[in-house]
mmCIF file of C-alpha atoms in Angstrom:
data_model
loop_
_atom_site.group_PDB
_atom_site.id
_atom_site.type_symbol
_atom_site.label_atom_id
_atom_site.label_comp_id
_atom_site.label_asym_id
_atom_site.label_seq_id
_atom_site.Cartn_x
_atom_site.Cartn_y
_atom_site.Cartn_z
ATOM 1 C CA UNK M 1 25.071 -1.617 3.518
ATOM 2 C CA UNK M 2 22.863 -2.636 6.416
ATOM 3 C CA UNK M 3 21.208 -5.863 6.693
ATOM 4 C CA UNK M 4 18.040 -5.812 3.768
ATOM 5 C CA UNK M 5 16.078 -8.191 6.601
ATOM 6 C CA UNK M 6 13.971 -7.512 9.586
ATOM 7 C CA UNK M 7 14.923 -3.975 11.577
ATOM 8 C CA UNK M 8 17.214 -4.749 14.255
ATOM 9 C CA UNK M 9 15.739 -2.688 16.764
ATOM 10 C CA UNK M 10 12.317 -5.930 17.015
ATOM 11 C CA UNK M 11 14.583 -8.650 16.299
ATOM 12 C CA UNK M 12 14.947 -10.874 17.879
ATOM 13 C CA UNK M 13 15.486 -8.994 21.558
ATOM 14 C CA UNK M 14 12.349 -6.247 21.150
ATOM 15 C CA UNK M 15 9.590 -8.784 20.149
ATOM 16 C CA UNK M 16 6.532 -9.215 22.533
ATOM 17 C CA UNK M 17 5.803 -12.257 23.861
ATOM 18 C CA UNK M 18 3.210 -14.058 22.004
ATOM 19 C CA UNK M 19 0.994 -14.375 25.145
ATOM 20 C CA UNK M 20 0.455 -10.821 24.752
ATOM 21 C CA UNK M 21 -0.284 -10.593 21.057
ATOM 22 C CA UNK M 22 -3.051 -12.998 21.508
ATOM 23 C CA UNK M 23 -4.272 -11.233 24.172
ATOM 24 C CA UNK M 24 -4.994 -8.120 22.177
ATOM 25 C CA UNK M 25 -5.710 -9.613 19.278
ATOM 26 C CA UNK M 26 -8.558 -8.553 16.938
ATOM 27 C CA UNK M 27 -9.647 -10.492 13.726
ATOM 28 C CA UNK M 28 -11.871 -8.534 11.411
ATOM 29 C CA UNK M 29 -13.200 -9.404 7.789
ATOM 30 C CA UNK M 30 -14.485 -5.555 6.192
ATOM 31 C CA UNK M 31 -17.061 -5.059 2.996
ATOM 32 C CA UNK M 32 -14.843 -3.293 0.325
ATOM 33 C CA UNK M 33 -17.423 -0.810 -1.911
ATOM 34 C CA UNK M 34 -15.565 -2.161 -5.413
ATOM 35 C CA UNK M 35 -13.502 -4.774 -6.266
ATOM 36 C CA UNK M 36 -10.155 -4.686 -5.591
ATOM 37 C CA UNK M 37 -7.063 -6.770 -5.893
ATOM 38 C CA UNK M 38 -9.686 -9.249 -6.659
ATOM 39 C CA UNK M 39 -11.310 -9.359 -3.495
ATOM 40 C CA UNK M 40 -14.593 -7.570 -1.907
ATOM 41 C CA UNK M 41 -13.704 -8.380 2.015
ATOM 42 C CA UNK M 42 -10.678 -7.296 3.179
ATOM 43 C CA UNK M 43 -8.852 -9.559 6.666
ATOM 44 C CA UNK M 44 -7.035 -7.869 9.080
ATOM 45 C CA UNK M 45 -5.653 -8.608 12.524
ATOM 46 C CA UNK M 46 -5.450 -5.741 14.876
ATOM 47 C CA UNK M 47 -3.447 -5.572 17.729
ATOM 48 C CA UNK M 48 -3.146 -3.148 20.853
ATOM 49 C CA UNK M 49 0.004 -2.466 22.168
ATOM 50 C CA UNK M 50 1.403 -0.150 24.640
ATOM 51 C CA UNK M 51 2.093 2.356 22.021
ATOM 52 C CA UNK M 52 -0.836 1.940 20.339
ATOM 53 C CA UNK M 53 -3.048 0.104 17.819
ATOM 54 C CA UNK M 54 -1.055 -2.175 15.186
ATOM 55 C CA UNK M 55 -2.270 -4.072 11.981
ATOM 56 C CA UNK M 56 -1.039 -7.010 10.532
ATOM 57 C CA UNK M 57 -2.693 -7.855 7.325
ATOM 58 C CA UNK M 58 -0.635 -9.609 4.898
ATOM 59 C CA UNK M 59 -2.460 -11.156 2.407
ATOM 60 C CA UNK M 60 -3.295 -14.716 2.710
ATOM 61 C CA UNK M 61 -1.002 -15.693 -0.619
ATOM 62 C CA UNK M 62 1.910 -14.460 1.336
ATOM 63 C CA UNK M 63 4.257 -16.694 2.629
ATOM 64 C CA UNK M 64 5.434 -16.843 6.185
ATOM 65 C CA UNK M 65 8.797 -14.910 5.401
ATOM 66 C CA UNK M 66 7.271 -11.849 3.840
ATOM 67 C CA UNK M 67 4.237 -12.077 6.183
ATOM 68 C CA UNK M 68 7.317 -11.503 9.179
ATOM 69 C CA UNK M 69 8.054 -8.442 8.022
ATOM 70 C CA UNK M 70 4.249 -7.006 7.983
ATOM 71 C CA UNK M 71 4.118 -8.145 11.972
ATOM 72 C CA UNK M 72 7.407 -6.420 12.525
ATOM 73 C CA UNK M 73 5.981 -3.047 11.203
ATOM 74 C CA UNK M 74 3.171 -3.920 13.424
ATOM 75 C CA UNK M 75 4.880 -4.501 16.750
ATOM 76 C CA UNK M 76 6.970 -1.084 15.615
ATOM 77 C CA UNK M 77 3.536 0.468 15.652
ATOM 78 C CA UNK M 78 2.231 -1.161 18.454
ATOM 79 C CA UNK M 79 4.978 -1.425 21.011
ATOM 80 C CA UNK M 80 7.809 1.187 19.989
ATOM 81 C CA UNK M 81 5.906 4.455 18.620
ATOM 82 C CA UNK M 82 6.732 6.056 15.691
ATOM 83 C CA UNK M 83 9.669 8.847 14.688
ATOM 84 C CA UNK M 84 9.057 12.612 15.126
ATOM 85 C CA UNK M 85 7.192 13.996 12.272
ATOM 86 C CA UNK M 86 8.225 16.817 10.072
ATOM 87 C CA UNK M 87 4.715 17.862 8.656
ATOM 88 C CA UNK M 88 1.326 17.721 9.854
ATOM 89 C CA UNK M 89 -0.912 17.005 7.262
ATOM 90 C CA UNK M 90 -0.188 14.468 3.859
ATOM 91 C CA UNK M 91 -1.460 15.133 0.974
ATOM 92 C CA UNK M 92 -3.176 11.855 -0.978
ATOM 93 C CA UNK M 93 -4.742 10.946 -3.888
ATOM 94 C CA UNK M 94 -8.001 9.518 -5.350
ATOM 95 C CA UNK M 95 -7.317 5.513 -5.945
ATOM 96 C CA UNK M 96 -9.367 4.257 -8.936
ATOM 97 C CA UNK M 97 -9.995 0.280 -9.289
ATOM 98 C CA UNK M 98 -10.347 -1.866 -12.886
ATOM 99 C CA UNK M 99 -14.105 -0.668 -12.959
ATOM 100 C CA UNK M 100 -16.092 0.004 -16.122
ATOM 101 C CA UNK M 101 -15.369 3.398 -17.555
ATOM 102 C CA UNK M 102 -18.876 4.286 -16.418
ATOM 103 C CA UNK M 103 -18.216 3.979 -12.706
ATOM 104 C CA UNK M 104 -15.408 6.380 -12.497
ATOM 105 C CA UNK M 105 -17.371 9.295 -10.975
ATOM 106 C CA UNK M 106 -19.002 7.625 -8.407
ATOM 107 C CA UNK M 107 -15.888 6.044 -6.883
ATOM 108 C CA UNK M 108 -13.968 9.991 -7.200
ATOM 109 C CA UNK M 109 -16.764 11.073 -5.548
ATOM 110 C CA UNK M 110 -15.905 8.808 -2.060
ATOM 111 C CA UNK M 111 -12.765 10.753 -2.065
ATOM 112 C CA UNK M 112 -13.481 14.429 -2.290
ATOM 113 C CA UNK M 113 -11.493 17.316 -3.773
ATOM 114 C CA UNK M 114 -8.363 15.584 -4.836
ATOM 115 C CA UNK M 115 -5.363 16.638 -7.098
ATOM 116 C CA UNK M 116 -4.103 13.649 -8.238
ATOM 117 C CA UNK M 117 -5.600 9.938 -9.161
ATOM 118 C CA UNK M 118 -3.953 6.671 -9.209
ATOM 119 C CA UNK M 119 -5.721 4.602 -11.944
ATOM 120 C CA UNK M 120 -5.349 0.435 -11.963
ATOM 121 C CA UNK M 121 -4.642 -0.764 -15.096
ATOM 122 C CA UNK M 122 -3.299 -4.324 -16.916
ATOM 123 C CA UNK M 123 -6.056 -5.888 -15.213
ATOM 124 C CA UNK M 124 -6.658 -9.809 -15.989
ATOM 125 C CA UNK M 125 -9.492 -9.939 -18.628
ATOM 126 C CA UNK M 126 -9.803 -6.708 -19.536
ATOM 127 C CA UNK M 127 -7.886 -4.709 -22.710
ATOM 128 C CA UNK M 128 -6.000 -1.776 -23.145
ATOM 129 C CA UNK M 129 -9.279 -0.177 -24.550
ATOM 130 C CA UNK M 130 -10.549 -0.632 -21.061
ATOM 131 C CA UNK M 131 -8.003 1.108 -19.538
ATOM 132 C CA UNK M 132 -7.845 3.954 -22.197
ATOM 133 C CA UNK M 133 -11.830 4.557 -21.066
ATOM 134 C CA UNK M 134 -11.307 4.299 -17.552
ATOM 135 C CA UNK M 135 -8.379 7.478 -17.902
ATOM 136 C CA UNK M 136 -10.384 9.133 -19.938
ATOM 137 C CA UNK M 137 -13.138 8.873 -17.429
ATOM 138 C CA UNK M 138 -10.980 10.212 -14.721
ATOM 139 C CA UNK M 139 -9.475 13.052 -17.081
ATOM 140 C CA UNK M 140 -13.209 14.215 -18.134
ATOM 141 C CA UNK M 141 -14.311 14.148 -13.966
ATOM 142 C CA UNK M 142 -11.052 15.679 -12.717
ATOM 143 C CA UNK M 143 -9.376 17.779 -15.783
ATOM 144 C CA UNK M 144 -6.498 19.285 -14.240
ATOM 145 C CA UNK M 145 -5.535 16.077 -11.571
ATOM 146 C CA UNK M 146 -2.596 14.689 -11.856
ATOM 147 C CA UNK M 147 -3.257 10.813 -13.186
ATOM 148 C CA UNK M 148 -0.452 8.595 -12.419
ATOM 149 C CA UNK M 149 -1.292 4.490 -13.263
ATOM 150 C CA UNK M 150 -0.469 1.390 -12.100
ATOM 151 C CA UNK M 151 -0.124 -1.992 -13.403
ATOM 152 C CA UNK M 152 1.129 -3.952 -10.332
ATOM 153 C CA UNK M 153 3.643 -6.091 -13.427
ATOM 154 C CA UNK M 154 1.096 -6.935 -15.347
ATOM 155 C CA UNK M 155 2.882 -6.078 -18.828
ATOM 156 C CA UNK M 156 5.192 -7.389 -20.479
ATOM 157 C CA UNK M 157 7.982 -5.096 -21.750
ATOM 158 C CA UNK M 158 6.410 -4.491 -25.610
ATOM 159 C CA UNK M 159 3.143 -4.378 -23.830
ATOM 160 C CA UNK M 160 3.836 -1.537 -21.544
ATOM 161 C CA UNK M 161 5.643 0.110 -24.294
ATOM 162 C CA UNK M 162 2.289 0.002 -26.177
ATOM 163 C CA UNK M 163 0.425 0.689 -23.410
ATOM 164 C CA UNK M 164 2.009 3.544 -21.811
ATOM 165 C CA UNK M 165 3.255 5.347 -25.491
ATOM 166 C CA UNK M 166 -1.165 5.331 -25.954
ATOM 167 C CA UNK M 167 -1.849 6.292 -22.136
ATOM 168 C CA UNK M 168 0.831 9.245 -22.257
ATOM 169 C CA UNK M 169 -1.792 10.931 -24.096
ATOM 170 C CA UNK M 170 -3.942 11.293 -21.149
ATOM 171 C CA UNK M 171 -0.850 12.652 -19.697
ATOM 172 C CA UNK M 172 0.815 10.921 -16.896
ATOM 173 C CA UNK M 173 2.307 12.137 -14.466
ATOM 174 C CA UNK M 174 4.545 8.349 -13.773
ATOM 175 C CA UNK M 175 3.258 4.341 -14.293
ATOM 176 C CA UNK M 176 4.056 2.342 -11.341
ATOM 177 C CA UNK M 177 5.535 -1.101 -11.900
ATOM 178 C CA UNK M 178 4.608 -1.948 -15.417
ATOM 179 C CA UNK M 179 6.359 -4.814 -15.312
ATOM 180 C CA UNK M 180 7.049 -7.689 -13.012
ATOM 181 C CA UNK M 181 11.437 -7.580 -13.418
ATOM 182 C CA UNK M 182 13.799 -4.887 -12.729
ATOM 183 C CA UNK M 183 15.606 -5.594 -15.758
ATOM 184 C CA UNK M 184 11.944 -4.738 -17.315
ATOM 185 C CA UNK M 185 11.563 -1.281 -15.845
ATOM 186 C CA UNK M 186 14.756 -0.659 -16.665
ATOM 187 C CA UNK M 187 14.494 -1.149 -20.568
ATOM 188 C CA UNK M 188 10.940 0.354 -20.336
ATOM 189 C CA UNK M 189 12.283 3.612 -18.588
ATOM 190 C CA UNK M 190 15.509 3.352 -21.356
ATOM 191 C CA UNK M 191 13.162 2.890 -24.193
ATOM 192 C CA UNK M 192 10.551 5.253 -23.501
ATOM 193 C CA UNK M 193 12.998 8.157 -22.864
ATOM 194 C CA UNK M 194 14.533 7.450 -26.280
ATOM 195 C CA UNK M 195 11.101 7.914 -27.591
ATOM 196 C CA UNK M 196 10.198 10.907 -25.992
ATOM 197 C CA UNK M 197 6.907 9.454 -23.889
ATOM 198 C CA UNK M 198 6.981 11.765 -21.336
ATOM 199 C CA UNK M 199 6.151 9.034 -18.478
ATOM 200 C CA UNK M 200 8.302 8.368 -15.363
ATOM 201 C CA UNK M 201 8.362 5.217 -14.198
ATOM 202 C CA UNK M 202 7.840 3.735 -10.267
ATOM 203 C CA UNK M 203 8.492 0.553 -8.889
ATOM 204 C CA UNK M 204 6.562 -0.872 -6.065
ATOM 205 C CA UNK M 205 6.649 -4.756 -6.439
ATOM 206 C CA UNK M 206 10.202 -3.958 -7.172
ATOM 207 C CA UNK M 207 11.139 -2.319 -3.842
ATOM 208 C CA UNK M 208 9.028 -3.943 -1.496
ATOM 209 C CA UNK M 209 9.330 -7.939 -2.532
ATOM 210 C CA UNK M 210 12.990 -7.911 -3.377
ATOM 211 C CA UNK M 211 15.072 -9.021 -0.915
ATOM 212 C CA UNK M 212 17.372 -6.277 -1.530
ATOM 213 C CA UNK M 213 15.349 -3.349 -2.040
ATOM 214 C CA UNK M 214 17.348 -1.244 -3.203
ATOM 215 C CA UNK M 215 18.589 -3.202 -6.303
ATOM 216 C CA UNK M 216 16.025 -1.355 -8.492
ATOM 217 C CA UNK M 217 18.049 2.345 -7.663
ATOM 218 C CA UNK M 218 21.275 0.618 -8.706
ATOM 219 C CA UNK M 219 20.032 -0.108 -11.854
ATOM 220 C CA UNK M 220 18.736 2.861 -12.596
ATOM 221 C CA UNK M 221 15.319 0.987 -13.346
ATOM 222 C CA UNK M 222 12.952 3.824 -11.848
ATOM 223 C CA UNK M 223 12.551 7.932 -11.383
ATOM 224 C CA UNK M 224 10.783 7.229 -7.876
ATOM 225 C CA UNK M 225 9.941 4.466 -5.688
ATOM 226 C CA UNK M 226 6.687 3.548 -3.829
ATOM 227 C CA UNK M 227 7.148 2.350 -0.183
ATOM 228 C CA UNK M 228 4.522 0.934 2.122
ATOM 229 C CA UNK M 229 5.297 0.669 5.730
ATOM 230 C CA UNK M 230 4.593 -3.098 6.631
ATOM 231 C CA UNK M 231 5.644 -4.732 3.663
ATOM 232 C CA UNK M 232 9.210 -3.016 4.199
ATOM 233 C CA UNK M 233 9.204 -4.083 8.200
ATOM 234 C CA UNK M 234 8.164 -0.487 9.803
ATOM 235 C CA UNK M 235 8.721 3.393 9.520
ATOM 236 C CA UNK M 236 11.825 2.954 10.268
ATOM 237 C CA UNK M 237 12.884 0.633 7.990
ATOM 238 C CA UNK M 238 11.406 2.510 5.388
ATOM 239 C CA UNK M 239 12.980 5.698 5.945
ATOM 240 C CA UNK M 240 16.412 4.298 5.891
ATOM 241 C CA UNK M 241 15.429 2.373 2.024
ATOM 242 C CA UNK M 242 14.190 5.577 0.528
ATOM 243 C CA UNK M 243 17.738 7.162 2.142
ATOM 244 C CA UNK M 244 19.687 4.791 0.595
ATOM 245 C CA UNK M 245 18.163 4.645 -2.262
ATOM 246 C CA UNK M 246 18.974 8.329 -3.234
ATOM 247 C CA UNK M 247 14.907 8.651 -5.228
ATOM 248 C CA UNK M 248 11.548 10.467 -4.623
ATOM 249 C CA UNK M 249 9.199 8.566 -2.884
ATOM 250 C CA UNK M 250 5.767 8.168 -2.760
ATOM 251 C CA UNK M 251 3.664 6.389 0.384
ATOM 252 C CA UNK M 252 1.066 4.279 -0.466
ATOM 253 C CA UNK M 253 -1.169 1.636 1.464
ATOM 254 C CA UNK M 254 -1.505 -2.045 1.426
ATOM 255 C CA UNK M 255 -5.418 -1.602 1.664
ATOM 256 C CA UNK M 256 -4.949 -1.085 5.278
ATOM 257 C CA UNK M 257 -7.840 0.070 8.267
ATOM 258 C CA UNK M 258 -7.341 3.941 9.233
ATOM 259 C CA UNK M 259 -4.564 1.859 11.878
ATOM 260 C CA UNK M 260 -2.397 0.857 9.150
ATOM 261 C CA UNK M 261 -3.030 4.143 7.136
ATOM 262 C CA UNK M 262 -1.700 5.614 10.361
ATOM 263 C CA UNK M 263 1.407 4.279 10.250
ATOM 264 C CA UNK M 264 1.745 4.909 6.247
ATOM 265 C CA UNK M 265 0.821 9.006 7.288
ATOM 266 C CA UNK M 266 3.700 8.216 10.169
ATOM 267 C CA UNK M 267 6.271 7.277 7.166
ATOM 268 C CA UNK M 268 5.198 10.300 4.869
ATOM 269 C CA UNK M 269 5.375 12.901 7.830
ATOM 270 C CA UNK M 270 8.719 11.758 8.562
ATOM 271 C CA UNK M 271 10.332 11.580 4.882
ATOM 272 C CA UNK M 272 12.805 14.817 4.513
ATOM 273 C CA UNK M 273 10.685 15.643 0.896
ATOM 274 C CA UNK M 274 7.609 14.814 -0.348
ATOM 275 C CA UNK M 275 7.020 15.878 -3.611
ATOM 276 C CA UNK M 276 4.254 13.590 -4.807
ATOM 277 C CA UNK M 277 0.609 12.928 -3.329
ATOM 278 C CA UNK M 278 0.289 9.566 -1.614
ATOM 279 C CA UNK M 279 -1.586 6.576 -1.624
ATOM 280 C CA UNK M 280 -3.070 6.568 1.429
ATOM 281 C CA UNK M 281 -6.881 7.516 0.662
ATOM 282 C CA UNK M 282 -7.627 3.804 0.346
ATOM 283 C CA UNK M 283 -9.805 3.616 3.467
ATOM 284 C CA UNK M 284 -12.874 5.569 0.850
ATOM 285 C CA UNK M 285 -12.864 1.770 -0.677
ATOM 286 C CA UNK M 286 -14.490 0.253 2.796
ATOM 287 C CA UNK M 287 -17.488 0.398 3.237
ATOM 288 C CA UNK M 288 -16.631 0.612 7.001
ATOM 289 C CA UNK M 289 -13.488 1.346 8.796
ATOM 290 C CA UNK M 290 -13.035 0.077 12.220
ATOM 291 C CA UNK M 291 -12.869 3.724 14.160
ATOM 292 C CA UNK M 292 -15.356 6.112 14.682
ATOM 293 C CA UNK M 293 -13.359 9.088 12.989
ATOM 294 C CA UNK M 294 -11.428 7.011 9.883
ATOM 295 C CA UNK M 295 -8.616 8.356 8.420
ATOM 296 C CA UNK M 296 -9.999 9.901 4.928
ATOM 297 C CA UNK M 297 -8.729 13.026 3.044
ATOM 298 C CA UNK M 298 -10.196 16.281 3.563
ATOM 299 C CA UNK M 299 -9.554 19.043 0.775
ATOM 300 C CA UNK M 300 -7.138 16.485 -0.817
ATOM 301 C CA UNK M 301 -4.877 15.754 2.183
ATOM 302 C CA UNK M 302 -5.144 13.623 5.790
ATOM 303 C CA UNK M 303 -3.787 15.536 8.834
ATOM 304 C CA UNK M 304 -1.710 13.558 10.984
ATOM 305 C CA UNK M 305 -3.300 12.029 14.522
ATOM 306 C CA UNK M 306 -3.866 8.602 16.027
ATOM 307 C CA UNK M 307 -6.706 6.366 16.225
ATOM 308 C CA UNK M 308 -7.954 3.941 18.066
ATOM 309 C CA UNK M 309 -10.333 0.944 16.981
ATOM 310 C CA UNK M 310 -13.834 0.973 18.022
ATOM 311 C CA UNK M 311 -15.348 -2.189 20.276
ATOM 312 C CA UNK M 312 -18.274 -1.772 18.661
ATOM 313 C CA UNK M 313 -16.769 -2.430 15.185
ATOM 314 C CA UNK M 314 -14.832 -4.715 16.165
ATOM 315 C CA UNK M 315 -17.497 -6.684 17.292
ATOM 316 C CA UNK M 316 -19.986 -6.116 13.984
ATOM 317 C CA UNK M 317 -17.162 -7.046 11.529
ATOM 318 C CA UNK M 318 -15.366 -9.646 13.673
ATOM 319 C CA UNK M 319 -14.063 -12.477 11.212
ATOM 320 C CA UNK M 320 -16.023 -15.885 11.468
ATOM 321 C CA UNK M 321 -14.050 -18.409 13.546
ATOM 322 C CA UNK M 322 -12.663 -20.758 11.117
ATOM 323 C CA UNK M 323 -10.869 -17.464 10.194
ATOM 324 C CA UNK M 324 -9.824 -16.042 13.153
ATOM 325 C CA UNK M 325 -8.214 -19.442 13.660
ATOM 326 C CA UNK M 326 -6.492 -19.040 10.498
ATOM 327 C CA UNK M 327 -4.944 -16.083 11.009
ATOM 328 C CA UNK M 328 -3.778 -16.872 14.871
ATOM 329 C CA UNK M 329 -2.579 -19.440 13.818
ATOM 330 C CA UNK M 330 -0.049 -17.453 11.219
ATOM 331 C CA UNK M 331 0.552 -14.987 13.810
ATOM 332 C CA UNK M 332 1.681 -17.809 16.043
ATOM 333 C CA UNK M 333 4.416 -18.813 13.177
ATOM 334 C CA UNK M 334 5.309 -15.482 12.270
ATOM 335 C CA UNK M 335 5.797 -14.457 15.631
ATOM 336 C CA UNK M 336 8.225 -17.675 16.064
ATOM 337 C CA UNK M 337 10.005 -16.731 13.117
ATOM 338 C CA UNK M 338 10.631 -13.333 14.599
ATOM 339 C CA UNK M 339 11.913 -14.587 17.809
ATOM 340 C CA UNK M 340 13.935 -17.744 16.042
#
């Protein structure tokens, strides 16, 4: 089984010097139009590379290690290109945050004509009657979408059992990572299919935090897994998990700019099958990308093409400095990590 760490093709010969990462580098702070993942300003680091524009954006809880991988997807992006596509457009859908039940139609409506909806749920201080009321919100707006949820661990195994046995009635078309453990999604999956809940179950956390990634297939834990380019080190990378792994897979973003997003289309175009919409519609939750012509869905799906970052955005929403400092700085050990 090949090595589970960073993709041998940017480590440790392929890796940029870090001279000319800081020479490209961009730090931007962007105004998110709901909450999400608890935060209303989303960081990134953009970088410009001879292949193209790159993100890395790991969140500022992650550690150094995990943060290595998300600059290895980068300089993939940035400095080696991505593999031939096999489709031209990808087909995404809506992404609804933890909001009130009441705000459910005006965040569909950022996303246009969509066919399926990915609903956040097992939110920290709210109930499962808030979660009931946001589904039914999105089943009332969009009655024929496909609604699939996700609860990024948040239950425990009896409460995603409860959970998901009173959310099935919505009609689901899978929950992604209900809870935190593989051993967890595997007893959920075991016990809701002796039930009869018609709900497939995905794991996300699962796949992209383990260090073997593709313990969850072995245990038969999940009916599809979610992949995201940079927290699995690059398209690349990616491809060869979902291969091994022997599942369906859906894309999805790590609340990326229309550069990362390009990447995750990169990863969907070039997956043999892709039987499920993506989550890749994410940039509708800025309130500004940082390109002119941001990649967004139109008539349910984003057609594959590059971008390019804007000076003039990159300039408005330019991070203050104490910020930019911080993340150099991380780049600066991430980047030594990678070339340890």
């Amino acid at each position: 089984m090949p090595n589970p760490g960073l993709p041998p093709a940017l480590f440790p010969g392929h890796v940029p010097p870090l001279e000319e990462l800081l020479a490209s580098a961009h730090v931007v702070s962007l105004p998110m139009r709901v909450k999400f993942r608890g935060i209303m300003q989303r960081e990134s680091l953009l970088l410009r590379g001879p292949a193209g524009w790159a993100e890395f954006c790991p969140f500022p809880e992650y550690g150094d290690a995990e943060a290595s991988r998300w600059l290895a997807a980068a300089l993939e992006a940035g400095w080696q290109g991505f593999p031939a596509p096999l489709r031209s457009a990808v087909a995404v859908n809506a992404t609804v945050p933890a909001v009130p039940a009441d705000r459910v139609p005006d965040v569909l409506a950022r996303f246009g004509r969509v066919d399926a909806v990915k609903v956040k749920v097992a939110e920290q201080g709210q109930s499962l009657n808030d979660d009931v009321a946001r589904l039914h919100a999105v089943r009332d707006a969009l009655p024929d979408a496909a609604i699939r949820v996700d609860a990024n661990g948040g239950w425990d195994v009896p409460g995603a059992l409860q959970a998901l046995t009173r959310l099935a009635l919505v009609g689901l078309e899978y929950a992604e990572q209900p809870v935190p453990s593989i051993e967890g999604l595997a007893e959920v999956r075991s016990r809701l299919r002796d039930a009869g809940t018609p709900v497939l179950i995905a794991a996300d956390e699962s796949v992209r935090k383990e260090t073997d990634p593709l313990r969850v297939a072995r245990a038969g834990a999940a009916d599809l897994i979610v992949v995201k380019v940079a927290p699995l080190g690059g398209v690349r990378r990616a491809l060869d998990i979902v291969a091994q792994a022997g599942l369906p897979a859906v894309v999805s973003s790590a609340l990326d700019t229309s550069v990362g997003i390009r990447a995750g289309l990169a990863l969907a175009a070039a997956l043999p099958g892709l039987p499920y919409a993506c989550g890749l519609g994410t940039v509708s939750l800025f309130e500004s990308d940082i390109t002119l012509d941001p990649l967004v869905a139109d008539d349910g799906a984003i057609r594959l093409r590059d971008v390019a970052a804007d000076a003039g955005l990159l300039e408005r929403y330019a991070a203050p400095a104490e910020r930019r400092d911080w993340w150099l700085a991380r780049l600066r050990r991430v980047h030594a990590r990678l070339t340890a």
